[in-house]
PDB file of C-alpha atoms (C1' of nucleotides) in Angstrom:
ATOM      1  CA  MET A   7      -0.063   0.098  -0.059  1.00 67.00           C
ATOM      2  CA  ALA A   8       0.907   3.624  -0.417  1.00 73.00           C
ATOM      3  CA  GLY A   9       2.407   5.617   2.587  1.00 83.00           C
ATOM      4  CA  ALA A  10       1.366   8.878   3.693  1.00 90.00           C
ATOM      5  CA  PRO A  11       2.367  12.008   1.616  1.00 92.00           C
ATOM      6  CA  ARG A  12       5.441  13.743   3.292  1.00 96.00           C
ATOM      7  CA  ASN A  13       5.323  17.463   3.826  1.00 96.00           C
ATOM      8  CA  THR A  14       8.124  19.214   1.868  1.00 97.00           C
ATOM      9  CA  ARG A  15       9.235  22.579   1.585  1.00 98.00           C
ATOM     10  CA  GLN A  16       8.187  22.718  -2.170  1.00 98.00           C
ATOM     11  CA  LYS A  17       4.642  21.466  -1.484  1.00 98.00           C
ATOM     12  CA  GLN A  18       4.428  24.154   1.053  1.00 98.00           C
ATOM     13  CA  ALA A  19       5.471  26.620  -1.374  1.00 98.00           C
ATOM     14  CA  VAL A  20       3.213  25.593  -4.087  1.00 98.00           C
ATOM     15  CA  TYR A  21       0.138  25.602  -1.913  1.00 98.00           C
ATOM     16  CA  ASP A  22       0.997  29.257  -0.629  1.00 98.00           C
ATOM     17  CA  ALA A  23       1.441  30.350  -4.156  1.00 98.00           C
ATOM     18  CA  LEU A  24      -2.095  29.124  -4.881  1.00 98.00           C
ATOM     19  CA  THR A  25      -3.366  31.366  -1.855  1.00 97.00           C
ATOM     20  CA  CYS A  26      -1.466  34.271  -3.039  1.00 97.00           C
ATOM     21  CA  LEU A  27      -1.970  34.018  -6.777  1.00 97.00           C
ATOM     22  CA  ASP A  28      -5.522  34.092  -8.419  1.00 95.00           C
ATOM     23  CA  HIS A  29      -6.574  31.134 -10.087  1.00 97.00           C
ATOM     24  CA  PRO A  30      -3.096  30.574 -11.416  1.00 97.00           C
ATOM     25  CA  THR A  31      -2.037  28.066 -14.442  1.00 97.00           C
ATOM     26  CA  ALA A  32       0.619  25.774 -13.201  1.00 98.00           C
ATOM     27  CA  THR A  33       3.171  27.836 -15.055  1.00 97.00           C
ATOM     28  CA  GLN A  34       2.126  30.926 -13.115  1.00 97.00           C
ATOM     29  CA  VAL A  35       2.689  28.921 -10.040  1.00 98.00           C
ATOM     30  CA  TYR A  36       6.046  27.738 -11.200  1.00 98.00           C
ATOM     31  CA  ASP A  37       7.228  31.247 -11.929  1.00 97.00           C
ATOM     32  CA  TYR A  38       5.977  32.456  -8.596  1.00 98.00           C
ATOM     33  CA  VAL A  39       7.825  29.662  -6.471  1.00 98.00           C
ATOM     34  CA  HIS A  40      10.768  29.561  -8.701  1.00 97.00           C
ATOM     35  CA  ALA A  41      11.445  33.346  -7.789  1.00 96.00           C
ATOM     36  CA  GLU A  42      12.076  31.832  -4.281  1.00 95.00           C
ATOM     37  CA  TYR A  43      13.479  28.579  -4.696  1.00 96.00           C
ATOM     38  CA  PRO A  44      15.517  28.541  -8.050  1.00 96.00           C
ATOM     39  CA  THR A  45      16.039  24.812  -7.983  1.00 96.00           C
ATOM     40  CA  LEU A  46      12.361  23.881  -7.713  1.00 97.00           C
ATOM     41  CA  SER A  47      11.288  22.327 -10.956  1.00 97.00           C
ATOM     42  CA  ARG A  48       8.463  22.412 -13.508  1.00 97.00           C
ATOM     43  CA  GLY A  49       8.225  18.736 -12.992  1.00 98.00           C
ATOM     44  CA  THR A  50       7.889  19.105  -9.329  1.00 98.00           C
ATOM     45  CA  VAL A  51       5.272  21.798  -9.744  1.00 98.00           C
ATOM     46  CA  PHE A  52       3.085  19.717 -11.845  1.00 98.00           C
ATOM     47  CA  ARG A  53       3.526  16.610  -9.672  1.00 98.00           C
ATOM     48  CA  VAL A  54       2.759  18.521  -6.621  1.00 98.00           C
ATOM     49  CA  LEU A  55      -0.345  20.144  -8.301  1.00 98.00           C
ATOM     50  CA  GLY A  56      -1.525  16.816  -9.614  1.00 98.00           C
ATOM     51  CA  GLY A  57      -1.188  15.105  -6.150  1.00 97.00           C
ATOM     52  CA  PHE A  58      -3.097  18.080  -4.406  1.00 98.00           C
ATOM     53  CA  ALA A  59      -6.207  17.671  -7.025  1.00 97.00           C
ATOM     54  CA  ALA A  60      -6.000  13.923  -6.653  1.00 95.00           C
ATOM     55  CA  GLY A  61      -6.162  14.342  -2.818  1.00 95.00           C
ATOM     56  CA  GLY A  62      -8.848  16.629  -2.931  1.00 95.00           C
ATOM     57  CA  GLN A  63      -6.831  19.515  -1.139  1.00 97.00           C
ATOM     58  CA  VAL A  64      -7.278  21.719  -4.156  1.00 97.00           C
ATOM     59  CA  ARG A  65      -9.691  21.880  -7.472  1.00 96.00           C
ATOM     60  CA  LYS A  66      -8.095  21.535 -10.744  1.00 96.00           C
ATOM     61  CA  VAL A  67     -10.236  23.813 -12.985  1.00 96.00           C
ATOM     62  CA  THR A  68     -10.257  23.570 -16.834  1.00 96.00           C
ATOM     63  CA  LEU A  69     -11.679  26.671 -18.474  1.00 95.00           C
ATOM     64  CA  ALA A  70     -12.232  27.225 -22.475  1.00 93.00           C
ATOM     65  CA  ASP A  71      -9.475  28.918 -23.904  1.00 86.00           C
ATOM     66  CA  SER A  72      -6.848  28.711 -21.151  1.00 91.00           C
ATOM     67  CA  ASP A  73      -4.502  26.043 -19.456  1.00 95.00           C
ATOM     68  CA  ALA A  74      -5.511  24.059 -16.631  1.00 97.00           C
ATOM     69  CA  ARG A  75      -5.823  26.385 -13.351  1.00 97.00           C
ATOM     70  CA  TYR A  76      -5.639  25.505  -9.702  1.00 98.00           C
ATOM     71  CA  ASP A  77      -7.999  26.712  -6.948  1.00 97.00           C
ATOM     72  CA  PRO A  78      -7.625  26.125  -3.509  1.00 97.00           C
ATOM     73  CA  THR A  79     -11.268  27.171  -2.731  1.00 96.00           C
ATOM     74  CA  LEU A  80     -13.029  23.767  -2.081  1.00 93.00           C
ATOM     75  CA  ALA A  81     -16.777  25.140  -1.511  1.00 89.00           C
ATOM     76  CA  PRO A  82     -18.979  24.280  -4.323  1.00 87.00           C
ATOM     77  CA  HIS A  83     -18.771  27.317  -6.748  1.00 90.00           C
ATOM     78  CA  GLY A  84     -18.438  28.185 -10.583  1.00 90.00           C
ATOM     79  CA  HIS A  85     -16.116  30.490 -12.421  1.00 93.00           C
ATOM     80  CA  GLY A  86     -16.640  33.608 -14.792  1.00 92.00           C
ATOM     81  CA  ARG A  87     -13.929  34.531 -17.069  1.00 93.00           C
ATOM     82  CA  CYS A  88     -13.717  37.750 -18.604  1.00 92.00           C
ATOM     83  CA  ARG A  89     -13.332  37.372 -22.598  1.00 89.00           C
ATOM     84  CA  VAL A  90     -11.594  40.550 -22.783  1.00 88.00           C
ATOM     85  CA  CYS A  91      -8.617  40.532 -19.970  1.00 88.00           C
ATOM     86  CA  GLY A  92      -8.783  36.910 -19.092  1.00 90.00           C
ATOM     87  CA  LYS A  93      -9.515  37.408 -15.416  1.00 91.00           C
ATOM     88  CA  VAL A  94     -11.209  34.390 -13.551  1.00 93.00           C
ATOM     89  CA  PHE A  95     -13.829  35.082 -10.828  1.00 89.00           C
ATOM     90  CA  ASP A  96     -15.117  32.730  -7.991  1.00 90.00           C
ATOM     91  CA  VAL A  97     -19.097  32.650  -8.508  1.00 85.00           C
ATOM     92  CA  PHE A  98     -21.076  31.461  -6.006  1.00 82.00           C
ATOM     93  CA  LEU A  99     -24.276  30.297  -7.321  1.00 74.00           C
ATOM     94  CA  PRO A 100     -27.368  30.673  -5.033  1.00 65.00           C
ATOM     95  CA  ASP A 101     -28.414  27.036  -5.920  1.00 62.00           C
ATOM     96  CA  PHE A 102     -25.673  25.395  -7.316  1.00 60.00           C
ATOM     97  CA  ASP A 103     -26.647  21.539  -6.362  1.00 58.00           C
ATOM     98  CA  SER A 104     -30.240  22.089  -7.774  1.00 61.00           C
ATOM     99  CA  ILE A 105     -28.686  22.330 -11.253  1.00 60.00           C
ATOM    100  CA  ALA A 106     -27.464  18.996 -11.112  1.00 58.00           C
ATOM    101  CA  ARG A 107     -30.694  17.694  -9.866  1.00 57.00           C
ATOM    102  CA  ASP A 108     -32.710  19.174 -12.530  1.00 51.00           C
ATOM    103  CA  ALA A 109     -30.349  17.875 -15.288  1.00 53.00           C
ATOM    104  CA  VAL A 110     -30.283  13.924 -14.307  1.00 55.00           C
ATOM    105  CA  CYS A 111     -30.705  12.133 -17.417  1.00 66.00           C
ATOM    106  CA  GLY A 112     -31.582   8.429 -17.827  1.00 70.00           C
ATOM    107  CA  GLY A 113     -28.985   6.313 -16.195  1.00 80.00           C
ATOM    108  CA  PHE A 114     -26.218   8.880 -16.110  1.00 84.00           C
ATOM    109  CA  ARG A 115     -25.300   9.216 -12.220  1.00 82.00           C
ATOM    110  CA  ILE A 116     -24.099  12.632 -11.905  1.00 83.00           C
ATOM    111  CA  ASP A 117     -21.538  13.468  -8.960  1.00 82.00           C
ATOM    112  CA  GLY A 118     -20.248  16.661 -10.137  1.00 83.00           C
ATOM    113  CA  CYS A 119     -20.678  19.778 -11.984  1.00 86.00           C
ATOM    114  CA  GLU A 120     -18.588  22.565 -13.226  1.00 90.00           C
ATOM    115  CA  VAL A 121     -20.183  25.890 -14.542  1.00 90.00           C
ATOM    116  CA  GLU A 122     -18.278  28.404 -16.426  1.00 93.00           C
ATOM    117  CA  PHE A 123     -19.543  31.679 -17.090  1.00 90.00           C
ATOM    118  CA  THR A 124     -17.931  33.963 -19.980  1.00 89.00           C
ATOM    119  CA  GLY A 125     -18.529  37.562 -20.104  1.00 88.00           C
ATOM    120  CA  VAL A 126     -16.680  40.886 -19.777  1.00 88.00           C
ATOM    121  CA  CYS A 127     -15.923  42.311 -16.388  1.00 89.00           C
ATOM    122  CA  ASP A 128     -16.855  45.563 -15.019  1.00 88.00           C
ATOM    123  CA  MET A 129     -13.226  47.051 -15.432  1.00 90.00           C
ATOM    124  CA  CYS A 130     -13.222  46.123 -19.126  1.00 91.00           C
ATOM    125  CA  SER A 131     -16.660  47.082 -20.178  1.00 88.00           C
ATOM    126  CA  GLN A 132     -16.116  50.749 -18.520  1.00 90.00           C
ATOM    127  CA  LYS A 133     -12.914  50.891 -20.824  1.00 89.00           C
ATOM    128  CA  THR A 134     -14.897  49.979 -23.765  1.00 89.00           C
ATOM    129  CA  MET A 135     -17.585  52.586 -22.909  1.00 91.00           C
ATOM    130  CA  ARG A 136     -14.735  55.178 -22.312  1.00 92.00           C
ATOM    131  CA  GLU A 137     -13.285  54.249 -25.805  1.00 85.00           C
ATOM    132  CA  ASN A 138     -16.667  54.431 -27.682  1.00 87.00           C
ATOM    133  CA  ALA A 139     -17.213  57.812 -26.178  1.00 87.00           C
ATOM    134  CA  ASN A 140     -13.912  59.126 -27.578  1.00 82.00           C
ATOM    135  CA  GLU A 141     -14.526  58.038 -31.146  1.00 71.00           C
ATOM    136  CA  GLU A 142     -17.587  60.137 -31.475  1.00 61.00           C
TER     137      GLU A 142
ATOM    138  CA  MET B  11     -12.051  43.879 -44.973  1.00 67.00           C
ATOM    139  CA  ALA B  12     -11.998  40.054 -45.193  1.00 75.00           C
ATOM    140  CA  GLY B  13     -13.752  38.180 -48.119  1.00 83.00           C
ATOM    141  CA  ALA B  14     -16.225  35.359 -47.677  1.00 91.00           C
ATOM    142  CA  PRO B  15     -15.140  32.353 -46.813  1.00 93.00           C
ATOM    143  CA  ARG B  16     -14.842  29.570 -49.482  1.00 96.00           C
ATOM    144  CA  ASN B  17     -16.214  26.034 -49.767  1.00 97.00           C
ATOM    145  CA  THR B  18     -13.688  23.484 -50.018  1.00 97.00           C
ATOM    146  CA  ARG B  19     -13.910  19.868 -50.023  1.00 98.00           C
ATOM    147  CA  GLN B  20     -11.664  20.021 -46.831  1.00 98.00           C
ATOM    148  CA  LYS B  21     -14.078  22.023 -44.718  1.00 98.00           C
ATOM    149  CA  GLN B  22     -17.060  19.931 -46.273  1.00 98.00           C
ATOM    150  CA  ALA B  23     -14.990  16.667 -45.142  1.00 98.00           C
ATOM    151  CA  VAL B  24     -14.376  18.296 -41.288  1.00 98.00           C
ATOM    152  CA  TYR B  25     -17.948  19.083 -41.154  1.00 98.00           C
ATOM    153  CA  ASP B  26     -19.162  15.793 -41.936  1.00 98.00           C
ATOM    154  CA  ALA B  27     -16.730  14.392 -39.615  1.00 98.00           C
ATOM    155  CA  LEU B  28     -18.373  16.289 -36.950  1.00 98.00           C
ATOM    156  CA  THR B  29     -21.834  15.041 -37.558  1.00 97.00           C
ATOM    157  CA  CYS B  30     -20.475  11.389 -37.925  1.00 97.00           C
ATOM    158  CA  LEU B  31     -18.347  11.405 -34.803  1.00 97.00           C
ATOM    159  CA  ASP B  32     -19.505  12.175 -31.383  1.00 95.00           C
ATOM    160  CA  HIS B  33     -17.981  15.238 -29.683  1.00 97.00           C
ATOM    161  CA  PRO B  34     -14.818  14.266 -31.339  1.00 97.00           C
ATOM    162  CA  THR B  35     -11.271  16.068 -30.419  1.00 97.00           C
ATOM    163  CA  ALA B  36      -9.637  17.580 -33.485  1.00 98.00           C
ATOM    164  CA  THR B  37      -7.093  14.620 -33.737  1.00 97.00           C
ATOM    165  CA  GLN B  38     -10.360  12.161 -33.925  1.00 97.00           C
ATOM    166  CA  VAL B  39     -11.621  14.481 -36.730  1.00 98.00           C
ATOM    167  CA  TYR B  40      -8.070  14.278 -38.435  1.00 98.00           C
ATOM    168  CA  ASP B  41      -8.018  10.476 -38.264  1.00 97.00           C
ATOM    169  CA  TYR B  42     -11.385  10.307 -39.946  1.00 98.00           C
ATOM    170  CA  VAL B  43     -10.929  12.574 -42.600  1.00 98.00           C
ATOM    171  CA  HIS B  44      -7.418  11.701 -43.242  1.00 97.00           C
ATOM    172  CA  ALA B  45      -8.587   8.104 -44.087  1.00 96.00           C
ATOM    173  CA  GLU B  46     -10.613   9.286 -46.912  1.00 96.00           C
ATOM    174  CA  TYR B  47      -8.333  12.284 -48.041  1.00 96.00           C
ATOM    175  CA  PRO B  48      -4.704  11.047 -47.326  1.00 96.00           C
ATOM    176  CA  THR B  49      -3.215  14.527 -48.025  1.00 96.00           C
ATOM    177  CA  LEU B  50      -5.650  16.334 -45.743  1.00 97.00           C
ATOM    178  CA  SER B  51      -3.146  17.757 -43.015  1.00 97.00           C
ATOM    179  CA  ARG B  52      -3.474  18.374 -38.957  1.00 97.00           C
ATOM    180  CA  GLY B  53      -2.890  22.013 -39.727  1.00 98.00           C
ATOM    181  CA  THR B  54      -5.975  22.277 -42.074  1.00 98.00           C
ATOM    182  CA  VAL B  55      -8.087  20.367 -39.520  1.00 98.00           C
ATOM    183  CA  PHE B  56      -7.186  22.903 -36.786  1.00 98.00           C
ATOM    184  CA  ARG B  57      -7.310  25.951 -38.975  1.00 98.00           C
ATOM    185  CA  VAL B  58     -10.842  24.721 -40.219  1.00 98.00           C
ATOM    186  CA  LEU B  59     -12.344  23.886 -36.922  1.00 98.00           C
ATOM    187  CA  GLY B  60     -11.103  27.078 -35.243  1.00 98.00           C
ATOM    188  CA  GLY B  61     -12.499  28.816 -38.009  1.00 97.00           C
ATOM    189  CA  PHE B  62     -15.867  27.043 -37.739  1.00 98.00           C
ATOM    190  CA  ALA B  63     -15.936  28.236 -34.094  1.00 97.00           C
ATOM    191  CA  ALA B  64     -15.108  31.462 -34.738  1.00 96.00           C
ATOM    192  CA  GLY B  65     -17.850  31.722 -37.265  1.00 96.00           C
ATOM    193  CA  GLY B  66     -20.097  30.185 -34.989  1.00 95.00           C
ATOM    194  CA  GLN B  67     -21.229  27.148 -37.012  1.00 97.00           C
ATOM    195  CA  VAL B  68     -19.770  24.624 -34.477  1.00 97.00           C
ATOM    196  CA  ARG B  69     -19.404  24.844 -30.565  1.00 96.00           C
ATOM    197  CA  LYS B  70     -15.688  24.399 -29.220  1.00 97.00           C
ATOM    198  CA  VAL B  71     -16.158  22.433 -25.768  1.00 96.00           C
ATOM    199  CA  THR B  72     -13.315  22.487 -23.131  1.00 96.00           C
ATOM    200  CA  LEU B  73     -14.168  19.649 -20.721  1.00 95.00           C
ATOM    201  CA  ALA B  74     -11.880  18.712 -17.832  1.00 93.00           C
ATOM    202  CA  ASP B  75      -9.243  15.908 -18.467  1.00 86.00           C
ATOM    203  CA  SER B  76      -9.391  15.950 -22.057  1.00 90.00           C
ATOM    204  CA  ASP B  77      -8.631  17.792 -25.330  1.00 95.00           C
ATOM    205  CA  ALA B  78     -10.745  20.343 -26.778  1.00 97.00           C
ATOM    206  CA  ARG B  79     -13.951  18.997 -28.475  1.00 97.00           C
ATOM    207  CA  TYR B  80     -15.992  20.278 -31.127  1.00 98.00           C
ATOM    208  CA  ASP B  81     -19.785  20.211 -31.486  1.00 97.00           C
ATOM    209  CA  PRO B  82     -22.072  20.634 -34.204  1.00 97.00           C
ATOM    210  CA  THR B  83     -25.350  21.124 -32.139  1.00 96.00           C
ATOM    211  CA  LEU B  84     -25.729  25.017 -31.632  1.00 93.00           C
ATOM    212  CA  ALA B  85     -28.808  24.756 -29.532  1.00 89.00           C
ATOM    213  CA  PRO B  86     -27.801  25.692 -25.807  1.00 87.00           C
ATOM    214  CA  HIS B  87     -26.797  22.693 -23.873  1.00 90.00           C
ATOM    215  CA  GLY B  88     -24.144  21.370 -21.525  1.00 90.00           C
ATOM    216  CA  HIS B  89     -22.527  17.959 -21.437  1.00 93.00           C
ATOM    217  CA  GLY B  90     -21.871  15.228 -19.262  1.00 92.00           C
ATOM    218  CA  ARG B  91     -18.788  13.318 -19.326  1.00 93.00           C
ATOM    219  CA  CYS B  92     -18.284   9.603 -17.818  1.00 92.00           C
ATOM    220  CA  ARG B  93     -15.399   9.553 -15.580  1.00 89.00           C
ATOM    221  CA  VAL B  94     -14.941   5.783 -16.369  1.00 88.00           C
ATOM    222  CA  CYS B  95     -15.315   5.525 -20.158  1.00 88.00           C
ATOM    223  CA  GLY B  96     -14.718   8.961 -20.842  1.00 89.00           C
ATOM    224  CA  LYS B  97     -18.040   9.198 -23.210  1.00 91.00           C
ATOM    225  CA  VAL B  98     -19.535  12.777 -23.865  1.00 93.00           C
ATOM    226  CA  PHE B  99     -23.220  13.168 -23.604  1.00 89.00           C
ATOM    227  CA  ASP B 100     -25.411  16.142 -24.747  1.00 90.00           C
ATOM    228  CA  VAL B 101     -27.456  17.511 -21.583  1.00 85.00           C
ATOM    229  CA  PHE B 102     -30.268  19.769 -22.316  1.00 82.00           C
ATOM    230  CA  LEU B 103     -30.950  21.438 -19.199  1.00 74.00           C
ATOM    231  CA  PRO B 104     -34.580  22.193 -18.628  1.00 65.00           C
ATOM    232  CA  ASP B 105     -34.060  25.819 -18.038  1.00 62.00           C
ATOM    233  CA  PHE B 106     -30.456  26.791 -18.942  1.00 61.00           C
ATOM    234  CA  ASP B 107     -30.767  30.330 -19.018  1.00 58.00           C
ATOM    235  CA  SER B 108     -32.018  30.927 -15.776  1.00 61.00           C
ATOM    236  CA  ILE B 109     -28.767  29.428 -14.472  1.00 60.00           C
ATOM    237  CA  ALA B 110     -27.135  32.473 -15.490  1.00 58.00           C
ATOM    238  CA  ARG B 111     -29.604  34.962 -14.576  1.00 57.00           C
ATOM    239  CA  ASP B 112     -29.388  33.713 -11.020  1.00 50.00           C
ATOM    240  CA  ALA B 113     -25.404  34.132 -10.905  1.00 53.00           C
ATOM    241  CA  VAL B 114     -25.222  37.702 -12.006  1.00 56.00           C
ATOM    242  CA  CYS B 115     -22.768  39.478  -9.773  1.00 67.00           C
ATOM    243  CA  GLY B 116     -21.494  42.790  -9.582  1.00 70.00           C
ATOM    244  CA  GLY B 117     -20.310  44.470 -12.614  1.00 80.00           C
ATOM    245  CA  PHE B 118     -19.669  40.996 -14.421  1.00 85.00           C
ATOM    246  CA  ARG B 119     -21.827  40.931 -17.656  1.00 83.00           C
ATOM    247  CA  ILE B 120     -22.470  37.526 -18.292  1.00 84.00           C
ATOM    248  CA  ASP B 121     -22.917  36.551 -22.303  1.00 83.00           C
ATOM    249  CA  GLY B 122     -22.123  32.545 -21.996  1.00 83.00           C
ATOM    250  CA  CYS B 123     -22.330  29.615 -19.717  1.00 86.00           C
ATOM    251  CA  GLU B 124     -20.794  26.267 -20.167  1.00 90.00           C
ATOM    252  CA  VAL B 125     -21.859  23.524 -17.932  1.00 90.00           C
ATOM    253  CA  GLU B 126     -20.261  20.098 -17.376  1.00 92.00           C
ATOM    254  CA  PHE B 127     -21.448  17.218 -15.469  1.00 90.00           C
ATOM    255  CA  THR B 128     -19.270  14.553 -14.404  1.00 89.00           C
ATOM    256  CA  GLY B 129     -20.313  11.028 -13.459  1.00 88.00           C
ATOM    257  CA  VAL B 130     -20.748   7.525 -14.263  1.00 88.00           C
ATOM    258  CA  CYS B 131     -22.896   6.511 -17.321  1.00 88.00           C
ATOM    259  CA  ASP B 132     -25.545   3.720 -17.388  1.00 88.00           C
ATOM    260  CA  MET B 133     -23.362   1.188 -19.116  1.00 90.00           C
ATOM    261  CA  CYS B 134     -20.186   1.967 -16.647  1.00 91.00           C
ATOM    262  CA  SER B 135     -22.597   1.719 -13.419  1.00 88.00           C
ATOM    263  CA  GLN B 136     -23.977  -1.458 -14.632  1.00 90.00           C
ATOM    264  CA  LYS B 137     -20.492  -3.258 -15.515  1.00 89.00           C
ATOM    265  CA  THR B 138     -19.363  -2.159 -12.032  1.00 88.00           C
ATOM    266  CA  MET B 139     -22.310  -3.521 -10.348  1.00 91.00           C
ATOM    267  CA  ARG B 140     -21.721  -6.907 -12.044  1.00 91.00           C
ATOM    268  CA  GLU B 141     -18.131  -7.017 -11.113  1.00 85.00           C
ATOM    269  CA  ASN B 142     -18.797  -6.602  -7.549  1.00 87.00           C
ATOM    270  CA  ALA B 143     -21.395  -9.221  -7.617  1.00 87.00           C
ATOM    271  CA  ASN B 144     -18.707 -11.527  -9.022  1.00 83.00           C
ATOM    272  CA  GLU B 145     -16.465 -10.848  -6.123  1.00 74.00           C
ATOM    273  CA  GLU B 146     -18.892 -11.978  -3.380  1.00 63.00           C
TER     274      GLU B 146
ATOM    275  C1'  DC C  19      -7.062  36.741 -61.821  1.00 61.40           C
ATOM    276  C1'  DT C  20      -6.507  36.995 -56.948  1.00 61.40           C
ATOM    277  C1'  DA C  21      -7.538  36.418 -52.142  1.00 61.40           C
ATOM    278  C1'  DT C  22      -8.228  32.562 -49.703  1.00 61.40           C
ATOM    279  C1'  DC C  23      -6.890  27.990 -48.421  1.00 61.40           C
ATOM    280  C1'  DT C  24      -4.130  23.821 -48.086  1.00 61.40           C
ATOM    281  C1'  DG C  25       0.042  20.932 -47.328  1.00 61.40           C
ATOM    282  C1'  DC C  26       4.014  20.399 -45.241  1.00 61.40           C
ATOM    283  C1'  DA C  27       7.183  20.836 -41.796  1.00 61.40           C
ATOM    284  C1'  DA C  28       9.075  23.267 -38.317  1.00 61.40           C
ATOM    285  C1'  DA C  29       8.089  25.995 -34.026  1.00 61.40           C
ATOM    286  C1'  DT C  30       5.521  26.472 -29.543  1.00 61.40           C
ATOM    287  C1'  DA C  31       4.228  25.123 -25.244  1.00 61.40           C
ATOM    288  C1'  DA C  32       1.836  22.618 -21.689  1.00 61.40           C
ATOM    289  C1'  DT C  33       2.527  18.551 -19.451  1.00 61.40           C
ATOM    290  C1'  DT C  34       4.576  13.770 -18.564  1.00 61.40           C
ATOM    291  C1'  DT C  35       8.050  10.831 -17.344  1.00 61.40           C
ATOM    292  C1'  DG C  36      12.758   8.129 -16.247  1.00 61.40           C
ATOM    293  C1'  DC C  37      16.290   7.969 -13.573  1.00 61.40           C
ATOM    294  C1'  DA C  38      19.674   9.218 -10.013  1.00 61.40           C
ATOM    295  C1'  DT C  39      20.096  11.667  -5.837  1.00 61.40           C
ATOM    296  C1'  DG C  40      18.006  13.862  -1.801  1.00 61.40           C
ATOM    297  C1'  DT C  41      15.258  14.020   2.361  1.00 61.40           C
ATOM    298  C1'  DA C  42      11.219  13.161   5.825  1.00 61.40           C
ATOM    299  C1'  DC C  43      10.106  10.516   9.192  1.00 61.40           C
TER     300       DC C  43
ATOM    301  C1'  DG D   5      17.266   3.006   6.844  1.00 61.40           C
ATOM    302  C1'  DT D   6      13.771   3.074   3.601  1.00 61.40           C
ATOM    303  C1'  DA D   7      10.083   4.988   0.853  1.00 61.40           C
ATOM    304  C1'  DC D   8       8.278   8.843  -0.965  1.00 61.40           C
ATOM    305  C1'  DA D   9       9.813  13.133  -3.285  1.00 61.40           C
ATOM    306  C1'  DT D  10      12.701  16.268  -6.334  1.00 61.40           C
ATOM    307  C1'  DG D  11      15.830  17.748 -10.021  1.00 61.40           C
ATOM    308  C1'  DC D  12      16.996  17.582 -14.302  1.00 61.40           C
ATOM    309  C1'  DA D  13      16.406  16.533 -18.813  1.00 61.40           C
ATOM    310  C1'  DA D  14      14.253  14.439 -22.483  1.00 61.40           C
ATOM    311  C1'  DA D  15      10.052  12.777 -24.334  1.00 61.40           C
ATOM    312  C1'  DT D  16       5.024  13.480 -25.587  1.00 61.40           C
ATOM    313  C1'  DT D  17       1.252  15.758 -27.518  1.00 61.40           C
ATOM    314  C1'  DA D  18      -1.802  19.204 -28.700  1.00 61.40           C
ATOM    315  C1'  DT D  19      -1.904  23.372 -31.283  1.00 61.40           C
ATOM    316  C1'  DT D  20       0.176  27.193 -34.019  1.00 61.40           C
ATOM    317  C1'  DT D  21       2.481  28.923 -37.672  1.00 61.40           C
ATOM    318  C1'  DG D  22       5.589  30.423 -42.104  1.00 61.40           C
ATOM    319  C1'  DC D  23       5.478  29.915 -46.760  1.00 61.40           C
ATOM    320  C1'  DA D  24       5.027  28.228 -51.402  1.00 61.40           C
ATOM    321  C1'  DG D  25       2.049  26.114 -54.220  1.00 61.40           C
ATOM    322  C1'  DA D  26      -3.179  25.179 -55.133  1.00 61.40           C
ATOM    323  C1'  DT D  27      -8.080  26.483 -55.959  1.00 61.40           C
ATOM    324  C1'  DA D  28     -12.617  28.927 -55.386  1.00 61.40           C
ATOM    325  C1'  DG D  29     -15.310  32.405 -57.193  1.00 61.40           C
TER     326       DG D  29
END
DNA sequence: CTATCTGCAAATAATTTGCATGTAC
DNA sequence: GTACATGCAAATTATTTGCAGATAG
């Protein structure tokens, strides 16, 4: 049988990066931790993140038009992504679980649900309005 | 300004593949069309699929733990993915649009919503039940 | 004709993996 | 001391791109 995972400086650094950064990709995590630990390698970052995801300590989030992101927030929630600047937001749905309940369909036993909203964030839509005003 | 897209044998073959295959990845489309047109290249498949997606003729669907898939069904719907066999199902939600309405949050202007359910499909859960029965 | 499209091959870029060494416990 | 973890580099794989020649309209 497999032994217990061990606590290492590298795992701690990767986890810390997840809480400091905002829905980072593996590469963004690597850049962050590599600045502090120059020998911490890409392979380790991917392995550690994969281990966290498999162990349920973090959620691996796959959104359209971007690499996999890692999210330390475990409470059920969806994500919004700004089509303009790419920023990712947590979206806490008022009645998340009912979405799955309503969608049950013949024989498919649902045990998870990911929701992604695309749109334009506040900052980007204001910037667009300003630019349109200048053109007229 | 850009001229109108042209109709080519290659585009037709790629679109046909989308309707024959079931939520295929670009590589699955390539394998399919390449069998009939041995010179049709990977680059063309990716370019054609990207063009279809940009033009709104097909939906590019990004699910967890798999490459991008392409879906010719344009009516709003979500997707279910079997964790065991990987099969992808269309899931027509009873009140899809209300999900987005309920989730509006400060300043983020939602214009699209993707929903992915994970679970176990009918065939795989029956197989599991059979295997458990044999062990006892 | 000519702008768009395609084939091909090379370039990117994310992620995975093998293996020898390091280290948590 | 031993099993798990890391560093490094090479391998894999999806996707993109540059460019010269083909072709739709």
